[in-house]
């Protein structure tokens, strides 16, 4: 942490590859650092010059007499590694602007690996390569080749796209966003999102961390870091669609990752996901200037009934909701508001409302326990927008509620909007964005406050026994376990499986039964007629066994009781390329693929987290009493999923696990795993 | 139509209630008409003055020597009716600004009814009452009490909220929206959305009609009018949530209507529904300056890979899609684009692209069959945004593709954006809005092109027979039909019902069967134990009948075969307060209420429309072959729904109809209605 502080708050900087040629990156960066107000020492390095841009020019980093906290490399890729190697004893922090590393080809990849090794051997911090640099407005330090200096504020913005960072800086000026830092991460060779999160969480100037990401470099590290971050993290993650994921991999070579799993990870870690750029900018604006609301109740005050109604519409499917205004407050409002006003929420103070009416209404609402007041304004001819803004600012100064505004208009509200902004009140152009972002901010607070880091401990004895079963199958060159083996492992993790018989125990059978092929070579039994249902007697059984044997010569089979089917679930473990094992659970049966009622758990997960998730999952309706139907047991399912969470931690050699169906009952009968596929 | 032309394009106007008092509505309107450039004759009427605002003032409308096309009433409500009555022979068009009618109380409602009668008796057109007035920028006519004069253009904007209209006018200036007319409809006493649609469809200056609506006055009229309108209609309909509906009814007294049915009506009639204000403004902007794309294929050109990826994400769940770029074109692009560019869609021309590179790329893409090019730009230091805008404008002039732009930034793109706008190119601030609005515009074109007005004819003989059955039940003071009666009616409309036996035919029964109570007093049979399943022999049957008799003394019962259940649907007819009978169909079974897989049809509907809707419904998966499962028959269901459509037209006395379940099969077996509830 100390180290990154020297990188982002350097007392001296060297620009290696500074240039006098207009428009060249080495020229732009040198001038950005020299001319925009940075107070530290600046050294230019270029072996071809004695003097550059009016100051002394050094042949190499080592030639500089004093310490250099940070070196910015703007030289062709092939020179980067040797120069850093040479200076590694003197300078510990580097920004490698140069492209020509992992993003281009195999040679570049090798170069990047070598550089990474140099960093590790010499205890260096390296941002990039292939990045835009960074900007710390408070230090008036623009160590990037983007022009200009954003306003200093409390938003840290990390971008995996340099061009997008430049566009956002331009938008930010217009929208009044102010930054503590802007960092372009480039190839994220060494410093990736996780290190930056840790650094920024401690950075006193930063209140909110916004990130544009195309991929996450180390999924497990990201999870464990993001869970511990106390500040709000807002991520705009590109790659929702397959097409976009393809575009990402051709664009930066990053792995975009499954979007659904990304969402599950963000939920688990309390990251706020922005669905698009509009939400991203809106969230940064809101969080930058407001505290998280103390509760989810919102009061709307408007001078246009229509806008009040549209804003109410925006609360559809949100966690925040319109507050009920108490009788007493309604009475107090009625005393001074015109007769045609509405004193129920949304409160309509009418089109001719002036600053006094707005002010008095706000004062009166102070006694209400709502967390947020959403103050709407349309600029009628007689509306004193600036004066009303003044009342709102005064109100904010001495109140515990959040207040955010939507002054909807153009020229007529422009000055009022600037006044609001200068006084740290988030104004939104349109009401929907205000509601969406407020909802997400509130949800973040709720998530973070109930977040418990799982207290985890493996059971070595169980791990040893289960591993032995898997090793045996591996030794026999099988890619899947037999049912009997899978059932044994399931038993160790508290998951009850269906009773079964094999060729050896035919005489103990209780009819009706089913016969199934049991082989690692036949994984989709129904498709390939490896499953015969509803066998009622020994004759039928013999015929069924013959059928299976002739369909799958040489394979084993098992016989199971014909189960009473009430509700079928599917549960399992998938291996994700970025985040490792992920637990999946959802509705099974005929239309599994169509309804896609599936949720994800990111292990390790504690029982509390699992139960919360189950009760908030797509199949939550099973656990509620609906129209005379008895509820299913959420804690039974949570226990099974808890067992799987242990399993993922103790048996990483399992590549895939599917229980399909898991039959569950609401009549007291215990749930049972009928078919189990374990791929090793 | 002629008549409304005199209202909105009057050669002379009288302001009744013109006032000299600053700030009064009668003063504002008089000055708006006099001072903003209107070229027709203007007469001020106020019995208290000889002269007003520097011109002669008349005592009454009749005192004016010449014809008066339009009178604007800004006098207290109680004077409105007598004055209009008196002048009805002379002046045929009125705008009643005055409030104090249906929106306030019973007295006001009576006043509004009286005024409506005066209008009908004298063949008058009356806009309002309780409205803001209207504005026709092309005539420099501001006949409203909103200040200013919007730019003249091709957007007609109808608003049920005056205050919102004022706010939108202010936003419009900033966003470059230009209007053919702005009309505030107030209480919609006589002129409602339907009349205005008819008028504006013929209005040569209007290309797109935008409406903010809180309710629809006459649902059936709206459907028949909207279906015939050739121009795009964009509606922002408030009242999605119950809470918002409550707010509407307290705000304007309008009935907001069921939101789902509203959506079905908009789909049927080809209305584009804007989900929020952002979409509403975006759609007006896009349609105002672009033609509907010739197909749904879109090519993205960008100078920032990140923005290209985010834009690709925005295509998730859209009908429009990214085009595949042909090999030949890719080759041609590769010839002049830098090596690191991407020539697949999204096409990345890189951050250092100048106007030449953009221009050449666009030229090369001309040979592609895509309907739209979406041109993205982020303002890098070296990006000549204005020059690139110039190339885009040139490209548009001579090409058949649509081109829309996203120049993402603030100051750095501001001038380029103005240039684009002046040359009728829709520029969006953020990519998501561009994609959403383009998708809806494309969908509108597709909907409109396949829209067929149903060719409808009742069958009087069938109607007579079915009505007789209903009349008998009415005579017996029953509120629901017996199963036998309902089954007979269903048969007339081609819907096969389950076989059944009654107390009279017990000896013909084939087991297994079910017994049900059959009474208009017991409508939820399962809840109240009025249904006994799976009866296997005469003994069980006798016991079941005794049980039912003791549960429901004096009620009838029926016996039906125990049906093999495969898939359960529910279908029915609901009566909507605004739109009348609506056909509902969807998935039945245990979780009907939870999955809410229901769609709506607005009768009368032709077979083509029904089949399209079935194949695009929430249960469309039933009609596709999925994982070895045979598809169900869409045309069988369409025929059943077609029968119901006839039924709604021929038997309007039916208040509610429910078939639950309708059992359907994919093994060749015919579908069968098991339980039928007809409420009369």
Short mmCIF file of N, CA and C in Angstrom, two decimals, chain A residues 608-663:
data_model
loop_
_atom_site.label_atom_id
_atom_site.label_comp_id
_atom_site.label_asym_id
_atom_site.label_seq_id
_atom_site.Cartn_x
_atom_site.Cartn_y
_atom_site.Cartn_z
N UNK A 608 -26.07 -18.49 6.21
CA UNK A 608 -26.93 -17.31 6.19
C UNK A 608 -27.07 -16.76 4.78
N UNK A 609 -25.91 -16.65 4.12
CA UNK A 609 -25.90 -16.11 2.76
C UNK A 609 -26.70 -17.02 1.83
N UNK A 610 -26.52 -18.33 2.00
CA UNK A 610 -27.25 -19.27 1.15
C UNK A 610 -28.76 -19.11 1.35
N UNK A 611 -29.15 -19.05 2.61
CA UNK A 611 -30.59 -18.98 2.88
C UNK A 611 -31.20 -17.68 2.34
N UNK A 612 -30.50 -16.57 2.53
CA UNK A 612 -30.95 -15.30 1.95
C UNK A 612 -31.16 -15.44 0.45
N UNK A 613 -30.18 -16.05 -0.16
CA UNK A 613 -30.20 -16.16 -1.62
C UNK A 613 -31.34 -17.09 -2.08
N UNK A 614 -31.53 -18.18 -1.37
CA UNK A 614 -32.61 -19.11 -1.72
C UNK A 614 -33.96 -18.39 -1.62
N UNK A 615 -34.12 -17.62 -0.55
CA UNK A 615 -35.39 -16.94 -0.33
C UNK A 615 -35.58 -15.74 -1.26
N UNK A 616 -34.52 -15.37 -1.98
CA UNK A 616 -34.64 -14.27 -2.93
C UNK A 616 -34.37 -14.76 -4.35
N UNK A 617 -34.42 -16.08 -4.55
CA UNK A 617 -34.07 -16.66 -5.84
C UNK A 617 -35.27 -16.69 -6.77
N UNK A 618 -35.05 -17.14 -7.99
CA UNK A 618 -36.14 -17.23 -8.96
C UNK A 618 -37.18 -18.27 -8.53
N UNK A 619 -36.75 -19.24 -7.69
CA UNK A 619 -37.72 -20.25 -7.24
C UNK A 619 -38.23 -19.94 -5.83
N UNK A 620 -38.12 -18.68 -5.42
CA UNK A 620 -38.55 -18.33 -4.06
C UNK A 620 -40.02 -18.66 -3.83
N UNK A 621 -40.82 -18.67 -4.90
CA UNK A 621 -42.25 -18.94 -4.75
C UNK A 621 -42.51 -20.31 -4.12
N UNK A 622 -41.56 -21.24 -4.27
CA UNK A 622 -41.74 -22.57 -3.69
C UNK A 622 -41.78 -22.52 -2.18
N UNK A 623 -41.17 -21.52 -1.61
CA UNK A 623 -41.00 -21.45 -0.16
C UNK A 623 -42.03 -20.53 0.50
N UNK A 624 -42.96 -20.03 -0.33
CA UNK A 624 -44.04 -19.21 0.21
C UNK A 624 -45.33 -20.01 0.15
N UNK A 625 -46.24 -19.69 1.04
CA UNK A 625 -47.53 -20.37 0.97
C UNK A 625 -48.38 -19.65 -0.06
N UNK A 626 -48.76 -20.35 -1.13
CA UNK A 626 -49.54 -19.69 -2.16
C UNK A 626 -50.81 -20.47 -2.43
N UNK A 627 -51.93 -19.79 -2.37
CA UNK A 627 -53.24 -20.37 -2.69
C UNK A 627 -53.42 -21.77 -2.13
N UNK A 628 -53.29 -21.86 -0.84
CA UNK A 628 -53.55 -23.14 -0.19
C UNK A 628 -52.45 -24.17 -0.36
N UNK A 629 -51.34 -23.79 -1.03
CA UNK A 629 -50.28 -24.78 -1.21
C UNK A 629 -49.26 -24.68 -0.08
N UNK A 630 -48.92 -25.84 0.51
CA UNK A 630 -47.92 -25.85 1.58
C UNK A 630 -46.57 -25.43 1.02
N UNK A 631 -45.80 -24.65 1.78
CA UNK A 631 -44.48 -24.25 1.29
C UNK A 631 -43.47 -25.41 1.36
N UNK A 632 -42.51 -25.38 0.46
CA UNK A 632 -41.36 -26.30 0.52
C UNK A 632 -40.35 -25.74 1.52
N UNK A 633 -39.39 -26.56 1.91
CA UNK A 633 -38.46 -26.14 2.95
C UNK A 633 -37.22 -25.46 2.38
N UNK A 634 -37.08 -24.16 2.68
CA UNK A 634 -35.91 -23.43 2.21
C UNK A 634 -34.65 -23.89 2.94
N UNK A 635 -34.80 -24.24 4.21
CA UNK A 635 -33.58 -24.60 4.95
C UNK A 635 -33.07 -25.97 4.52
N UNK A 636 -33.97 -26.87 4.12
CA UNK A 636 -33.51 -28.15 3.60
C UNK A 636 -32.64 -27.93 2.35
N UNK A 637 -33.15 -27.06 1.45
CA UNK A 637 -32.37 -26.79 0.24
C UNK A 637 -31.06 -26.08 0.59
N UNK A 638 -31.15 -25.15 1.55
CA UNK A 638 -29.94 -24.42 1.95
C UNK A 638 -28.88 -25.38 2.50
N UNK A 639 -29.32 -26.38 3.24
CA UNK A 639 -28.36 -27.36 3.77
C UNK A 639 -27.67 -28.13 2.64
N UNK A 640 -28.45 -28.53 1.65
CA UNK A 640 -27.87 -29.25 0.51
C UNK A 640 -26.85 -28.37 -0.21
N UNK A 641 -27.23 -27.10 -0.43
CA UNK A 641 -26.31 -26.19 -1.12
C UNK A 641 -25.08 -25.93 -0.26
N UNK A 642 -25.27 -25.89 1.06
CA UNK A 642 -24.13 -25.74 1.98
C UNK A 642 -23.17 -26.90 1.84
N UNK A 643 -23.73 -28.11 1.72
CA UNK A 643 -22.89 -29.28 1.50
C UNK A 643 -22.07 -29.14 0.22
N UNK A 644 -22.73 -28.64 -0.83
CA UNK A 644 -22.00 -28.46 -2.09
C UNK A 644 -20.90 -27.42 -1.97
N UNK A 645 -21.18 -26.39 -1.15
CA UNK A 645 -20.15 -25.36 -0.97
C UNK A 645 -18.89 -25.98 -0.34
N UNK A 646 -19.08 -26.80 0.69
CA UNK A 646 -17.94 -27.54 1.27
C UNK A 646 -17.24 -28.37 0.20
N UNK A 647 -18.06 -29.08 -0.57
CA UNK A 647 -17.51 -29.97 -1.58
C UNK A 647 -16.59 -29.22 -2.56
N UNK A 648 -17.02 -28.03 -3.01
CA UNK A 648 -16.19 -27.27 -3.96
C UNK A 648 -14.85 -26.91 -3.35
N UNK A 649 -14.83 -26.69 -2.03
CA UNK A 649 -13.58 -26.28 -1.38
C UNK A 649 -12.66 -27.49 -1.12
N UNK A 650 -13.27 -28.62 -0.83
CA UNK A 650 -12.46 -29.78 -0.46
C UNK A 650 -12.08 -30.64 -1.65
N UNK A 651 -12.89 -30.60 -2.71
CA UNK A 651 -12.64 -31.47 -3.86
C UNK A 651 -12.51 -30.66 -5.15
N UNK A 652 -11.46 -29.86 -5.25
CA UNK A 652 -11.30 -29.02 -6.45
C UNK A 652 -11.09 -29.85 -7.72
N UNK A 653 -10.79 -31.16 -7.54
CA UNK A 653 -10.58 -31.99 -8.73
C UNK A 653 -11.89 -32.30 -9.46
N UNK A 654 -13.03 -32.00 -8.86
CA UNK A 654 -14.30 -32.21 -9.56
C UNK A 654 -14.53 -31.08 -10.57
N UNK A 655 -14.71 -31.47 -11.84
CA UNK A 655 -14.83 -30.45 -12.90
C UNK A 655 -16.27 -30.01 -13.09
N UNK A 656 -17.19 -30.92 -12.80
CA UNK A 656 -18.59 -30.58 -13.01
C UNK A 656 -19.44 -31.54 -12.18
N UNK A 657 -20.50 -31.04 -11.64
CA UNK A 657 -21.39 -31.88 -10.85
C UNK A 657 -22.82 -31.49 -11.16
N UNK A 658 -23.68 -32.49 -11.42
CA UNK A 658 -25.08 -32.21 -11.71
C UNK A 658 -25.98 -33.16 -10.96
N UNK A 659 -26.89 -32.62 -10.19
CA UNK A 659 -27.94 -33.44 -9.58
C UNK A 659 -29.22 -33.07 -10.30
N UNK A 660 -29.77 -34.01 -11.07
CA UNK A 660 -30.91 -33.70 -11.92
C UNK A 660 -31.72 -34.96 -12.18
N UNK A 661 -32.86 -35.11 -11.58
CA UNK A 661 -33.51 -34.15 -10.68
C UNK A 661 -33.14 -34.38 -9.22
N UNK A 662 -33.30 -33.28 -8.46
CA UNK A 662 -33.41 -33.38 -7.01
C UNK A 662 -34.91 -33.24 -6.74
N UNK A 663 -35.53 -34.32 -6.24
CA UNK A 663 -36.97 -34.26 -5.99
C UNK A 663 -37.22 -33.66 -4.61
#
